[in-house]
Amino acid sequence: MKPLNKNTILTNLPKNRVNLTIYKEITSTNELSKNTAFKNEFNLILAEKQTAGKGRHGKNWYSPKNGNIYMSLSTKKELNYAPLSLLVGIICAQVLTKYTNKGAVRLKWPNDIVVNNKKVGGILVEKVVSDSETTTIVGIGINFLIDPQEKWWGDLSHYNVGDSRDHIISMITSKIINLFNKENEDWIDEWLKYCMHINKEVKIIKTDDSSENAIFKSIDQDGCALLETEMGIKIFNSGEISIKGVY
Ligand code: BTN
């Protein structure tokens, strides 16, 4: 696998707005982003390997040196869309679709990236609030090749896209930067286009571990899930429930 190449990644990015640092090995690109002073409007931190990669809900993100993507883009100005993580999910699905078959890349609510019924990527959005400003950190992990013993996870090895890793990082970054310039009105339809469980039965798991079956009907402007239960339509945010039973 070719190592990450700074020049290729920066080719189509606004170099005066983005500060890019590439590490061979660090704990977590999200964690490092929290302690990195802004030299520019955007800080992009990439690593070939993470020793303490973080997932959502306090889980670990397995991050071996396999030519995967471990990236964090932090923004000096707060990116203040409630469903930012869903918008980033759309961006990842759009970019990865260019490098795979149409329809191969799906999204599982709220923002898991799924290929061939296995999770290949995830998004962890964090905020750092200080007296003067709030920075947003968008962390993205995408598996290009996972160890055979980890095969309950998915990867993109079938699509042979390893050599495009720099371009994929660059396109994802560019599209996130563009979120600052756009209204994003049609994002719900675009998200639903990639959703793998629309109008399907899913199992809702609540924070107290209780569960209930429901039909996943849609999402709202805040990125909440609209679920049809025996008691009618219920609205949940991503902190309240996770969904299972979709693959
Ligand atoms: C999830 O649980 O689905 C989110 C996973 C996010 C992993 C990425 S890898 C790059 C960045 N740094 C981290 O420590 N986590 C995110």
XYZ file of C-alpha atoms and ligand atoms in Angstrom:
263
model
C 0.000 0.000 0.000
C 1.336 3.443 -0.974
C 1.852 5.740 2.036
C -0.366 8.813 2.309
C 0.906 11.578 0.033
C 0.539 15.165 1.193
C 0.822 16.749 -2.247
C -1.793 14.485 -3.840
C -4.228 15.067 -0.990
C -3.777 18.847 -1.161
C -3.959 19.124 -4.966
C -7.633 20.057 -5.139
C -7.981 21.578 -1.686
C -7.746 25.309 -0.878
C -4.159 25.207 0.490
C -4.465 28.634 2.105
C -7.400 27.367 4.205
C -6.289 23.837 5.142
C -3.385 22.775 7.342
C -2.558 19.101 6.740
C -0.452 16.896 9.030
C 0.186 13.207 8.377
C 1.360 10.848 11.133
C 2.723 7.328 10.801
C 1.217 6.424 14.156
C -0.733 8.340 16.783
C -3.294 7.580 19.465
C -6.345 9.036 17.730
C -6.716 11.706 15.053
C -9.773 13.071 16.897
C -7.905 13.293 20.207
C -4.901 14.979 18.589
C -7.216 17.460 16.854
C -8.463 18.592 20.250
C -4.933 19.615 21.273
C -3.809 21.162 18.000
C -3.781 24.916 17.682
C -5.328 26.259 14.490
C -2.840 27.575 11.955
C -5.633 27.813 9.412
C -9.399 27.705 9.029
C -9.306 23.882 8.792
C -6.932 21.353 10.375
C -6.753 17.990 8.646
C -4.999 15.255 10.607
C -4.329 11.866 9.020
C -2.680 8.758 10.390
C -1.511 5.472 8.908
C -2.264 3.793 12.231
C -4.029 4.707 15.481
C -3.161 3.087 18.791
C -6.312 4.319 20.560
C -8.879 4.957 17.822
C -12.265 5.966 19.207
C -15.719 4.996 17.996
C -19.148 6.270 18.975
C -20.625 5.416 22.377
C -17.141 5.141 23.930
C -16.200 2.115 21.826
C -12.735 1.461 20.382
C -12.052 1.844 16.677
C -9.689 -0.902 15.564
C -7.012 0.972 13.583
C -4.195 -1.249 12.286
C -1.699 -0.193 9.647
C -3.549 -1.590 6.650
C -3.806 1.414 4.359
C -7.160 2.389 5.854
C -8.439 5.932 6.294
C -8.164 7.521 9.720
C -8.863 11.218 9.314
C -10.098 14.155 11.371
C -11.031 17.501 9.922
C -11.460 20.188 12.531
C -12.970 23.528 11.757
C -12.089 26.756 13.509
C -15.591 28.107 12.983
C -18.332 25.890 14.370
C -20.068 23.818 11.710
C -23.459 24.153 13.216
C -25.776 21.756 11.452
C -27.553 19.473 13.885
C -27.287 16.524 11.494
C -23.654 17.173 10.540
C -22.741 13.519 11.058
C -25.523 12.479 8.659
C -24.346 15.016 6.081
C -20.830 13.612 6.374
C -22.318 10.120 5.928
C -23.863 11.253 2.628
C -20.519 12.732 1.549
C -18.652 9.482 2.317
C -21.314 7.431 0.505
C -21.187 9.737 -2.554
C -17.394 9.619 -2.767
C -17.070 5.865 -2.129
C -19.812 5.153 -4.692
C -17.552 6.709 -7.354
C -14.962 4.021 -6.549
C -17.301 1.022 -6.162
C -20.487 -0.199 -7.880
C -23.552 2.007 -7.917
C -25.732 0.961 -4.978
C -22.904 -0.855 -3.195
C -22.384 1.757 -0.475
C -25.273 2.094 1.956
C -25.903 4.080 5.133
C -27.260 2.688 8.371
C -28.768 5.299 10.667
C -27.321 7.449 11.932
C -24.008 7.288 10.086
C -22.523 3.838 9.609
C -21.097 3.170 6.162
C -22.040 -0.328 5.039
C -20.903 -2.378 2.035
C -22.100 -5.929 1.321
C -23.970 -5.960 4.615
C -20.884 -5.217 6.687
C -19.814 -1.986 8.356
C -16.786 -0.557 6.540
C -16.717 2.905 8.044
C -17.949 5.219 10.766
C -18.082 8.886 11.685
C -17.441 10.480 15.057
C -18.295 14.188 15.324
C -17.077 15.960 18.445
C -17.157 19.582 19.650
C -14.605 21.425 21.746
C -16.055 24.398 23.561
C -13.773 27.120 24.938
C -14.509 30.659 26.153
C -14.069 32.243 22.779
C -15.038 29.584 20.246
C -16.446 26.161 19.519
C -14.516 23.935 17.160
C -16.031 20.973 15.375
C -14.042 17.780 14.811
C -15.243 15.424 12.113
C -13.525 12.040 12.510
C -13.880 9.440 9.784
C -12.616 5.865 9.675
C -12.905 3.786 6.488
C -11.545 0.247 6.224
C -9.833 -0.655 2.973
C -8.370 -3.882 4.324
C -9.139 -5.526 7.620
C -7.308 -8.525 9.142
C -8.938 -11.900 8.397
C -9.575 -12.484 12.125
C -11.629 -9.250 12.202
C -13.864 -10.323 9.343
C -17.141 -9.567 11.089
C -16.184 -6.037 9.990
C -16.277 -5.170 6.306
C -13.681 -3.556 4.090
C -13.303 -2.305 0.532
C -10.710 -4.907 -0.510
C -13.086 -6.362 -3.118
C -13.017 -3.044 -4.997
C -9.261 -2.624 -5.128
C -9.399 1.089 -4.308
C -6.257 1.240 -2.150
C -4.368 3.374 -4.663
C -7.175 5.948 -4.580
C -6.948 6.538 -0.834
C -5.403 10.021 -1.208
C -8.054 11.079 -3.728
C -10.874 9.751 -1.566
C -9.565 11.692 1.465
C -9.199 14.800 -0.679
C -12.727 14.596 -2.116
C -14.328 13.941 1.271
C -12.436 16.901 2.771
C -13.365 19.191 -0.089
C -17.053 18.300 0.208
C -17.057 18.899 3.976
C -15.431 22.309 3.427
C -18.154 23.056 0.886
C -20.822 22.468 3.532
C -19.871 25.954 4.769
C -20.999 27.496 1.497
C -24.269 25.688 0.916
C -27.813 25.566 2.175
C -28.093 21.743 2.058
C -31.854 21.783 1.563
C -32.210 18.450 -0.188
C -30.057 16.458 2.151
C -32.869 14.293 3.612
C -33.790 12.815 0.210
C -30.120 12.248 -0.552
C -29.627 10.485 2.782
C -32.711 8.305 2.240
C -31.352 7.315 -1.190
C -28.411 5.614 0.519
C -30.364 4.292 3.539
C -30.254 0.481 3.692
C -33.327 0.001 5.916
C -35.920 2.448 4.685
C -39.438 1.019 5.246
C -37.881 -2.103 6.753
C -38.370 -3.605 10.171
C -35.581 -2.748 12.600
C -34.970 -3.464 16.277
C -34.702 -0.355 18.445
C -32.260 -0.720 21.336
C -32.727 1.941 24.023
C -30.108 3.176 26.486
C -31.610 0.981 29.262
C -31.106 -2.037 26.914
C -34.837 -2.550 26.383
C -35.831 -3.205 22.792
C -38.803 -2.884 20.487
C -39.446 -3.646 16.831
C -40.489 -0.848 14.469
C -40.539 0.172 10.829
C -37.912 2.767 9.899
C -40.008 5.374 8.039
C -37.743 8.379 7.528
C -35.592 11.013 9.204
C -36.381 14.618 10.091
C -34.483 17.914 9.645
C -32.495 17.246 12.829
C -31.429 13.796 11.639
C -33.757 12.043 14.107
C -35.249 8.676 13.117
C -39.017 8.449 12.483
C -40.108 4.969 13.495
C -43.515 3.379 13.212
C -44.190 1.432 16.394
C -47.340 -0.200 17.795
C -47.977 3.142 19.529
C -47.717 5.121 16.277
C -44.820 7.160 14.878
C -42.059 7.870 17.393
C -39.087 10.201 16.929
C -35.685 9.317 18.384
C -32.326 11.049 18.275
C -29.112 9.087 17.907
C -28.248 9.413 21.611
C -31.508 7.718 22.632
C -31.419 4.545 20.563
C -29.363 2.409 18.241
C -30.905 0.136 15.669
C -30.150 -3.496 14.981
C -31.487 -6.271 12.807
C -30.750 -4.589 9.482
C -27.844 -6.869 8.484
C -18.136 4.781 14.815
O -18.194 4.308 15.944
O -18.805 4.315 13.893
C -17.278 5.996 14.530
C -15.862 5.606 14.220
C -14.966 6.784 13.929
C -13.508 6.357 13.756
C -12.638 7.489 13.301
S -11.044 6.937 12.801
C -10.492 8.592 12.706
C -11.079 9.324 13.900
N -10.225 9.191 15.053
C -10.774 8.439 15.995
O -10.236 8.134 17.077
N -12.014 8.066 15.633
C -12.361 8.583 14.328
